[in-house]
XYZ file of C-alpha atoms in Angstrom:
564
model
C 25.878 -29.917 -9.907
C 24.120 -33.167 -10.864
C 26.219 -36.207 -9.845
C 23.276 -38.560 -10.273
C 23.116 -37.749 -13.982
C 26.328 -39.643 -14.804
C 25.137 -42.530 -12.621
C 21.873 -42.722 -14.578
C 23.755 -42.575 -17.894
C 26.068 -45.394 -16.770
C 23.097 -47.528 -15.711
C 21.403 -46.947 -19.072
C 24.606 -47.802 -20.961
C 24.817 -51.072 -19.050
C 21.260 -51.942 -20.071
C 22.034 -51.104 -23.703
C 25.209 -53.229 -23.574
C 23.381 -56.281 -22.203
C 20.650 -55.875 -24.812
C 23.258 -55.667 -27.598
C 25.084 -58.799 -26.425
C 21.950 -60.937 -26.003
C 21.757 -62.193 -29.630
C 25.332 -63.519 -29.444
C 25.659 -67.290 -29.040
C 27.790 -66.938 -25.890
C 26.157 -63.915 -24.282
C 27.120 -63.319 -20.641
C 24.743 -64.604 -18.007
C 23.200 -62.377 -15.364
C 25.589 -63.674 -12.682
C 28.560 -62.668 -14.846
C 27.458 -59.034 -14.819
C 26.879 -59.248 -11.091
C 30.421 -60.592 -10.647
C 31.865 -57.685 -12.648
C 29.920 -55.227 -10.493
C 31.163 -56.834 -7.282
C 34.771 -56.926 -8.532
C 34.805 -53.266 -9.593
C 33.162 -52.156 -6.348
C 35.733 -54.126 -4.330
C 38.599 -52.637 -6.343
C 37.272 -49.112 -5.759
C 36.976 -49.826 -2.030
C 40.548 -51.152 -1.851
C 41.901 -48.057 -3.611
C 40.082 -45.826 -1.142
C 41.527 -47.864 1.740
C 45.174 -47.783 0.643
C 47.649 -47.310 3.520
C 48.282 -43.692 4.405
C 52.055 -43.849 3.755
C 51.369 -44.793 0.129
C 49.190 -41.709 -0.270
C 51.697 -39.296 1.287
C 51.607 -36.085 -0.730
C 54.957 -35.524 -2.527
C 56.768 -32.236 -2.146
C 57.063 -31.461 -5.866
C 53.982 -31.319 -8.131
C 56.124 -32.380 -11.088
C 57.084 -35.711 -9.553
C 55.536 -38.938 -10.940
C 54.116 -39.851 -7.530
C 52.146 -36.578 -7.484
C 50.549 -37.383 -10.839
C 49.741 -40.940 -9.721
C 48.140 -39.572 -6.548
C 45.780 -37.337 -8.526
C 44.775 -40.168 -10.850
C 43.414 -42.286 -8.002
C 40.076 -40.405 -7.595
C 39.534 -40.637 -11.356
C 40.216 -44.374 -11.270
C 37.861 -44.812 -8.310
C 35.093 -42.888 -10.087
C 35.599 -44.953 -13.236
C 35.369 -48.213 -11.287
C 32.194 -47.074 -9.560
C 30.594 -46.095 -12.890
C 31.524 -49.505 -14.317
C 29.880 -51.028 -11.239
C 26.681 -49.118 -11.940
C 26.783 -50.096 -15.632
C 27.272 -53.767 -14.702
C 24.285 -53.563 -12.354
C 22.209 -52.151 -15.204
C 23.327 -55.006 -17.458
C 22.524 -57.533 -14.726
C 19.046 -56.079 -14.259
C 18.393 -56.148 -18.015
C 19.584 -59.739 -18.328
C 17.358 -60.841 -15.447
C 14.306 -59.353 -17.158
C 15.343 -60.876 -20.485
C 15.587 -64.340 -18.901
C 11.990 -63.975 -17.699
C 10.602 -62.585 -20.972
C 12.364 -64.915 -23.420
C 10.376 -68.148 -23.094
C 10.448 -71.357 -25.114
C 6.809 -72.367 -25.412
C 5.724 -75.966 -26.110
C 5.282 -76.774 -29.783
C 1.745 -77.568 -30.815
C -1.496 -77.272 -28.837
C -1.307 -77.616 -25.073
C -3.399 -76.905 -21.980
C -2.762 -73.927 -19.707
C -4.207 -71.915 -16.851
C -4.227 -68.153 -17.395
C -5.122 -65.171 -15.220
C -6.546 -62.033 -16.821
C -4.404 -58.998 -15.969
C -6.012 -56.207 -17.998
C -9.294 -54.733 -19.050
C -10.563 -55.741 -22.509
C -9.058 -53.717 -25.348
C -11.389 -53.671 -28.392
C -9.676 -54.045 -31.757
C -10.876 -54.236 -35.364
C -11.623 -57.975 -35.414
C -11.025 -59.137 -31.862
C -10.658 -58.151 -28.227
C -7.219 -58.168 -26.651
C -6.457 -59.267 -23.106
C -3.245 -59.448 -21.143
C -2.881 -62.902 -19.579
C -0.393 -64.336 -17.113
C 0.494 -67.900 -18.090
C 3.011 -69.578 -15.773
C 4.154 -66.138 -14.632
C 4.733 -64.829 -18.173
C 2.844 -62.009 -19.873
C 0.924 -63.082 -22.996
C -1.364 -61.149 -25.334
C -4.577 -63.086 -26.005
C -6.941 -62.237 -28.875
C -10.546 -63.367 -28.439
C -12.562 -63.159 -31.638
C -15.861 -64.646 -30.386
C -18.482 -62.066 -29.302
C -19.230 -63.843 -26.016
C -15.766 -63.053 -24.641
C -16.203 -60.765 -21.629
C -13.503 -61.352 -19.054
C -12.600 -59.093 -16.128
C -9.349 -58.441 -14.350
C -8.468 -61.325 -12.048
C -10.549 -64.005 -13.797
C -8.882 -67.404 -14.157
C -9.241 -69.093 -17.547
C -8.763 -72.823 -18.074
C -7.486 -73.169 -21.636
C -7.553 -76.325 -23.747
C -5.488 -76.924 -26.878
C -4.064 -73.425 -27.315
C -0.863 -72.547 -29.182
C 1.263 -69.781 -27.662
C 3.442 -68.138 -30.338
C 6.659 -66.300 -29.438
C 6.823 -62.648 -30.590
C 7.523 -62.419 -34.315
C 7.185 -59.975 -37.194
C 4.574 -60.226 -39.919
C 4.783 -59.425 -43.609
C 1.946 -56.899 -43.347
C 4.156 -54.611 -41.208
C 7.580 -54.695 -42.915
C 8.672 -51.318 -41.478
C 7.624 -52.033 -37.898
C 9.539 -54.388 -35.615
C 6.507 -55.894 -33.917
C 8.541 -58.575 -32.120
C 10.812 -55.916 -30.640
C 7.793 -53.859 -29.613
C 6.332 -56.812 -27.702
C 9.692 -57.575 -26.106
C 10.122 -54.033 -24.758
C 6.684 -54.354 -23.165
C 7.730 -57.700 -21.582
C 5.280 -59.730 -23.677
C 6.487 -63.325 -23.988
C 4.011 -64.497 -26.624
C 0.615 -64.228 -28.285
C -2.302 -66.656 -28.357
C -5.636 -66.849 -30.146
C -8.667 -67.635 -27.977
C -11.548 -69.165 -29.905
C -14.661 -69.983 -27.923
C -13.784 -73.699 -27.808
C -10.385 -72.996 -26.236
C -11.811 -71.575 -22.997
C -12.974 -74.627 -21.024
C -13.851 -72.783 -17.805
C -13.855 -69.277 -16.331
C -13.386 -68.732 -12.606
C -14.284 -65.188 -11.529
C -11.878 -63.371 -9.256
C -12.508 -64.002 -5.576
C -11.975 -60.383 -4.547
C -14.338 -57.663 -5.699
C -12.498 -54.703 -4.130
C -9.225 -54.723 -6.027
C -7.658 -51.573 -7.414
C -7.977 -52.887 -10.935
C -11.717 -53.355 -10.561
C -11.929 -49.786 -9.263
C -10.018 -48.689 -12.336
C -12.398 -50.506 -14.669
C -15.386 -48.994 -12.871
C -13.920 -45.485 -13.088
C -13.142 -46.000 -16.770
C -16.713 -47.103 -17.528
C -18.130 -44.243 -15.456
C -16.158 -41.571 -17.297
C -16.971 -42.987 -20.728
C -20.665 -43.118 -19.810
C -20.456 -39.530 -18.567
C -18.978 -38.314 -21.855
C -21.637 -40.154 -23.828
C -24.491 -38.833 -21.632
C -23.219 -35.256 -21.918
C -23.681 -35.359 -25.677
C -20.177 -34.116 -26.495
C -19.289 -34.202 -30.217
C -17.188 -37.128 -31.399
C -14.011 -35.111 -31.980
C -14.321 -33.490 -28.542
C -15.014 -36.851 -26.873
C -11.923 -38.338 -28.536
C -9.649 -35.580 -27.200
C -11.235 -35.625 -23.737
C -10.901 -39.423 -23.546
C -7.216 -39.164 -24.452
C -6.621 -36.532 -21.756
C -8.536 -38.225 -18.951
C -8.083 -41.948 -19.669
C -4.946 -42.024 -21.808
C -6.898 -43.775 -24.581
C -6.222 -42.326 -28.048
C -8.080 -45.011 -29.978
C -11.261 -42.888 -30.441
C -9.236 -40.363 -32.470
C -9.904 -40.716 -36.164
C -6.972 -40.963 -38.566
C -7.502 -37.456 -39.970
C -7.290 -35.762 -36.578
C -4.401 -37.964 -35.477
C -2.429 -37.092 -38.640
C -3.181 -33.392 -38.159
C -1.704 -33.456 -34.651
C 1.363 -35.333 -35.928
C 1.957 -33.045 -38.925
C 1.609 -29.929 -36.771
C 4.066 -31.278 -34.177
C 1.409 -31.519 -31.474
C 1.302 -35.265 -30.785
C 2.762 -34.593 -27.337
C -0.405 -32.691 -26.421
C -2.391 -35.937 -26.463
C 0.355 -38.066 -24.870
C -0.014 -37.447 -21.143
C 3.255 -36.003 -19.865
C 4.776 -33.227 -17.786
C 2.596 -30.404 -19.104
C -0.642 -32.194 -18.171
C 0.734 -33.245 -14.792
C 1.894 -29.670 -14.177
C -1.604 -28.316 -14.776
C -3.178 -30.944 -12.514
C -0.532 -30.358 -9.839
C -1.178 -26.612 -9.889
C -4.954 -27.115 -9.613
C -4.606 -29.624 -6.781
C -2.165 -27.396 -4.899
C -4.517 -24.419 -5.280
C -7.518 -26.390 -3.986
C -5.570 -27.942 -1.110
C -4.092 -24.539 -0.317
C -7.518 -23.402 0.830
C -7.437 -26.058 3.554
C -3.746 -26.478 4.377
C -1.769 -23.345 5.193
C 1.561 -22.613 6.788
C 4.918 -24.327 6.241
C 3.758 -27.841 7.106
C 0.524 -27.260 5.212
C 2.476 -26.487 2.029
C 4.569 -29.608 2.488
C 1.564 -31.807 3.215
C -0.467 -30.572 0.256
C 2.429 -31.382 -2.057
C 2.434 -34.980 -0.812
C -1.366 -35.261 -1.074
C -1.295 -33.830 -4.598
C 1.371 -36.377 -5.551
C -0.847 -39.189 -4.221
C -3.746 -37.980 -6.391
C -1.411 -37.803 -9.397
C -0.392 -41.434 -8.860
C -4.083 -42.400 -8.802
C -4.464 -40.569 -12.127
C -1.435 -42.395 -13.534
C -2.960 -45.705 -12.444
C -6.265 -44.805 -14.089
C -4.565 -43.975 -17.397
C -2.411 -47.109 -17.532
C 1.026 -45.937 -16.336
C 2.366 -44.618 -19.643
C 6.164 -44.026 -19.422
C 5.980 -40.276 -20.045
C 3.288 -39.857 -17.383
C 5.158 -42.032 -14.869
C 8.285 -39.928 -15.475
C 6.403 -36.706 -14.798
C 4.524 -37.999 -11.739
C 7.725 -39.483 -10.280
C 9.515 -36.146 -10.675
C 6.672 -34.279 -8.989
C 6.578 -36.863 -6.193
C 10.315 -36.572 -5.582
C 9.995 -32.795 -5.669
C 7.202 -32.910 -3.075
C 9.098 -35.323 -0.815
C 12.336 -33.348 -1.028
C 10.431 -30.130 -0.346
C 8.793 -31.706 2.715
C 12.200 -32.857 3.962
C 13.862 -29.509 3.195
C 16.496 -31.073 0.912
C 18.173 -30.090 -2.342
C 15.756 -29.749 -5.272
C 18.226 -29.742 -8.164
C 16.076 -30.555 -11.223
C 18.783 -32.530 -13.035
C 19.324 -34.733 -9.989
C 15.568 -35.256 -9.734
C 15.383 -36.268 -13.396
C 18.353 -38.627 -13.000
C 16.883 -40.229 -9.877
C 13.571 -40.668 -11.710
C 15.393 -42.406 -14.559
C 17.233 -44.686 -12.116
C 14.011 -45.674 -10.346
C 12.161 -46.377 -13.591
C 15.043 -48.268 -15.201
C 15.633 -50.263 -12.034
C 11.986 -51.302 -11.913
C 11.652 -51.862 -15.661
C 14.953 -51.738 -17.594
C 13.331 -52.442 -20.968
C 11.593 -49.068 -20.758
C 14.875 -47.679 -22.069
C 13.816 -48.891 -25.534
C 10.288 -47.435 -25.364
C 9.909 -44.542 -27.811
C 7.617 -42.577 -25.503
C 10.052 -42.819 -22.597
C 12.984 -41.806 -24.808
C 11.165 -38.732 -26.114
C 9.960 -37.754 -22.643
C 13.375 -37.921 -20.979
C 15.168 -36.312 -23.942
C 12.737 -33.376 -23.976
C 12.976 -32.871 -20.214
C 16.779 -33.075 -20.207
C 17.045 -30.523 -23.020
C 14.632 -28.177 -21.234
C 16.578 -28.374 -17.970
C 19.891 -27.740 -19.746
C 18.893 -25.046 -22.238
C 16.039 -23.062 -20.724
C 17.688 -21.695 -17.499
C 20.614 -19.920 -19.272
C 18.264 -18.677 -21.984
C 15.844 -17.388 -19.344
C 18.598 -15.439 -17.556
C 19.640 -13.717 -20.767
C 16.089 -13.033 -21.924
C 15.048 -11.713 -18.517
C 18.036 -9.354 -18.483
C 17.206 -8.056 -21.972
C 13.429 -7.793 -21.489
C 13.210 -6.943 -17.799
C 10.809 -4.062 -18.524
C 8.324 -6.330 -20.310
C 7.197 -9.294 -18.140
C 4.730 -10.490 -20.791
C 7.468 -10.669 -23.409
C 9.650 -12.598 -20.950
C 6.824 -15.104 -20.500
C 6.377 -15.528 -24.251
C 10.144 -15.849 -24.707
C 10.248 -18.560 -22.021
C 7.497 -20.496 -23.801
C 9.423 -20.224 -27.069
C 12.635 -21.342 -25.344
C 10.894 -24.388 -23.864
C 9.455 -25.323 -27.270
C 12.818 -24.942 -29.036
C 14.680 -26.842 -26.296
C 12.214 -29.745 -26.396
C 12.442 -29.873 -30.188
C 16.254 -29.820 -30.131
C 16.341 -32.598 -27.531
C 13.913 -34.864 -29.362
C 14.936 -34.129 -32.977
C 17.444 -37.037 -33.276
C 14.885 -39.492 -31.892
C 12.069 -38.176 -34.076
C 14.198 -38.513 -37.197
C 15.416 -41.970 -36.187
C 11.999 -43.419 -35.288
C 9.693 -41.491 -37.635
C 11.954 -39.934 -40.290
C 10.330 -36.503 -40.046
C 10.401 -33.224 -38.144
C 7.589 -30.656 -37.765
C 8.439 -27.290 -39.303
C 5.913 -25.078 -37.547
C 6.483 -26.503 -34.050
C 7.130 -23.044 -32.589
C 3.789 -21.690 -33.820
C 2.099 -24.847 -32.565
C 3.558 -24.599 -29.082
C 2.908 -20.869 -28.703
C -0.758 -21.269 -29.648
C -1.896 -24.824 -28.960
C -0.140 -25.338 -25.608
C -2.023 -22.468 -23.877
C -5.229 -23.796 -25.434
C -4.474 -27.267 -24.098
C -3.951 -25.845 -20.625
C -7.339 -24.124 -20.852
C -8.883 -27.418 -21.978
C -7.357 -29.232 -19.000
C -8.687 -26.633 -16.538
C -12.176 -26.725 -18.073
C -12.189 -30.544 -18.086
C -11.235 -30.745 -14.405
C -13.821 -28.079 -13.510
C -16.554 -29.908 -15.429
C -15.730 -33.253 -13.802
C -15.739 -31.679 -10.324
C -19.082 -30.000 -10.962
C -20.521 -33.262 -12.236
C -19.229 -35.037 -9.124
C -20.847 -32.431 -6.861
C -24.121 -32.832 -8.734
C -24.059 -36.587 -8.182
C -23.504 -36.080 -4.435
C -26.400 -33.699 -3.906
C -29.382 -35.372 -2.124
C -31.911 -34.249 -4.709
C -35.189 -36.184 -4.598
C -34.627 -37.599 -1.107
C -36.729 -36.890 1.898
C -36.018 -33.680 3.759
C -37.566 -30.746 5.545
C -39.820 -28.246 3.884
C -36.988 -25.819 3.247
C -33.968 -28.093 2.649
C -35.532 -29.887 -0.345
C -36.168 -26.668 -2.372
C -32.719 -25.407 -1.378
C -31.067 -28.610 -2.635
C -33.102 -28.464 -5.854
C -32.109 -24.821 -6.436
C -28.471 -25.617 -5.754
C -28.612 -28.587 -8.148
C -30.185 -26.389 -10.832
C -27.485 -23.749 -10.379
C -24.684 -26.318 -10.487
C -26.271 -27.953 -13.527
C -26.387 -24.621 -15.353
C -22.760 -23.917 -14.512
C -21.747 -27.441 -15.586
C -23.551 -26.998 -18.912
C -21.805 -23.675 -19.469
C -18.419 -25.254 -18.685
C -19.214 -28.162 -21.049
C -20.010 -25.691 -23.864
C -16.778 -23.802 -23.152
C -14.847 -27.102 -23.155
C -16.372 -28.066 -26.508
C -15.494 -24.676 -27.996
C -11.901 -24.820 -26.703
C -11.282 -28.359 -28.002
C -12.780 -27.572 -31.413
C -10.740 -24.370 -31.651
C -7.579 -26.338 -30.868
C -8.440 -29.051 -33.405
C -9.185 -26.459 -36.102
C -5.967 -24.594 -35.344
C -3.788 -27.700 -35.573
C -5.578 -28.891 -38.714
C -4.860 -25.512 -40.317
C -1.178 -25.596 -39.306
C -0.854 -29.137 -40.659
C -2.052 -27.870 -44.060
C 0.560 -25.111 -44.267
C 3.251 -25.610 -46.929
C 6.246 -27.712 -45.845
C 4.638 -28.504 -42.502
C 6.933 -31.504 -42.104
C 10.565 -32.124 -43.068
C 11.184 -35.740 -44.051
C 14.730 -37.089 -43.885
C 15.327 -40.691 -44.853
C 17.302 -42.783 -44.344
C 18.310 -41.678 -40.831
C 19.915 -44.464 -38.818
C 21.321 -44.805 -35.309
C 24.731 -43.391 -36.284
C 23.067 -40.273 -37.693
C 21.048 -39.895 -34.492
C 24.207 -40.254 -32.354
C 26.070 -37.668 -34.460
C 23.164 -35.232 -34.241
C 23.005 -35.686 -30.457
C 26.746 -35.068 -30.107
C 26.485 -32.012 -32.358
C 23.712 -30.566 -30.177
C 25.765 -31.226 -27.039
C 28.911 -29.566 -28.375
C 26.960 -26.565 -29.649
C 25.365 -26.258 -26.204
C 28.809 -26.324 -24.593
C 30.173 -23.753 -27.029
C 27.275 -21.285 -27.211
C 26.050 -21.356 -23.600
C 29.104 -22.525 -21.654
C 31.756 -20.699 -23.742
C 33.791 -23.880 -24.124
C 35.919 -23.152 -27.212
C 37.172 -26.717 -27.954
C 33.540 -27.816 -28.296
C 33.310 -25.773 -31.504
C 36.023 -27.950 -33.055
C 34.244 -31.106 -31.917
C 31.000 -29.803 -33.442
C 32.757 -29.182 -36.761
C 34.199 -32.689 -36.537
C 30.692 -34.143 -36.171
C 29.495 -32.215 -39.227
C 32.557 -33.285 -41.255
C 32.129 -36.928 -40.294
C 28.443 -36.833 -41.257
C 29.248 -35.244 -44.643
C 31.959 -37.828 -45.336
C 29.574 -40.608 -44.405
C 26.894 -39.305 -46.755
C 29.441 -38.776 -49.534
C 30.724 -42.328 -49.158
C 27.163 -43.638 -49.386
C 26.661 -41.737 -52.647
C 29.956 -43.003 -54.063
C 29.241 -46.623 -53.155
C 25.720 -46.358 -54.573
C 27.027 -44.986 -57.870
C 29.681 -47.715 -58.103
C 27.119 -50.420 -57.361
């Protein structure tokens, strides 16, 4: 049903293999992986092109030639999957060769191009620079630093440091974090190091539009007088910036299992897609109108993704909606698993190191679990509760929450060492509230945009000027009412999640939980899925084997610890 899924898994395994072999002293080069891919593809082609007399079907199914004949498609499929895995390894190695840079020792001169908006930090301002085609984080501590995207900096006597870990963060692999974001080094920028600044020649770039839109929205939130906690949530939802959140509110969302509500992902894109489709549906009707409004909505979603910085979870969701809209317009197959697999292939092909990004891992794991678990659960729940549509809806929401938690549990334990206990209560209450918040936020922004477009105060006829003023007053009153409703909804959601976070045993902490534990837990979930929903009896034995292996591993750890 989803042939692209195994292709995406093979591509990801190839990336993981190349990343594992990189620290070795004689790691394969990128051309070696490309040679393996070409050899396996050629071998698969030769097997498919064998002479017809060698593939003559034998008369008896028990003959050895019959068994050899039926092994050929399996061998061809295996060779093609190895080809895909080798291409993934080649792509990963190519990116690694560009990211891993040997910088000159000691101070040196350089020319850098600013490739980001300023990111304020506690003691400095961070910029993303391109130095000789490599991405470098620069930290400017002097208050006069105010660079824009596209500016060219002439640097004198700077020291670019390769990514490395620091003693102040012993439990966080900072060097690995920079590597997965393709950062080749860091540099400090004192005022004396910047000899000259050349402003960008073009003033109409997309990045300048993004900076202008960012400043406009932040100014709008400040002018509206929204409370600080509401402004922090609204900024996270509209700009993808969670820095305004204070530590107390951030911890409350994490303890209640609601961090995904602030990380822009499929739920937020789904709400925006539904609103855009509804608004465009008033203008575009008919078969071609439905297809065209899907494509236009996808274009607006990509503009939103660009505004918020292309986070992996948001890119995954927008790519899936775009593929869905394009396939719908073309009248093709809309199998969700194939769409998810194609999205993974496109993202990994463009940026293979995204495989090691925690946000991308959680996003794809949650979506895969939802697509696998929710449809069979929905069929059974709908058959049992067919007289109660509201109960079916609530049961579907619970199934989605449980499926997402099951899919992400191994990764949450591996990366964070904890699991939320009351995630079901959180998702059944906070998710509808978040959807209401998204609708109110979009409505308020649209009303504010209409108010800014009204020609109030300009010259006009004797009756158009009062009409425009009355319309502006009415829209202003409605916008104020929507702003009050938005404030109430956000504060209700914050209070609810803070209360859930204070419940007893709100979080289960399991440590240590390493990669082997995560792999065993993933296999256990897969075999239980096969046994409970697919009625595959041997999967029950494999599930018991996973549990037994995990118990033996834990017992051996206890024995070795006692002996030591």
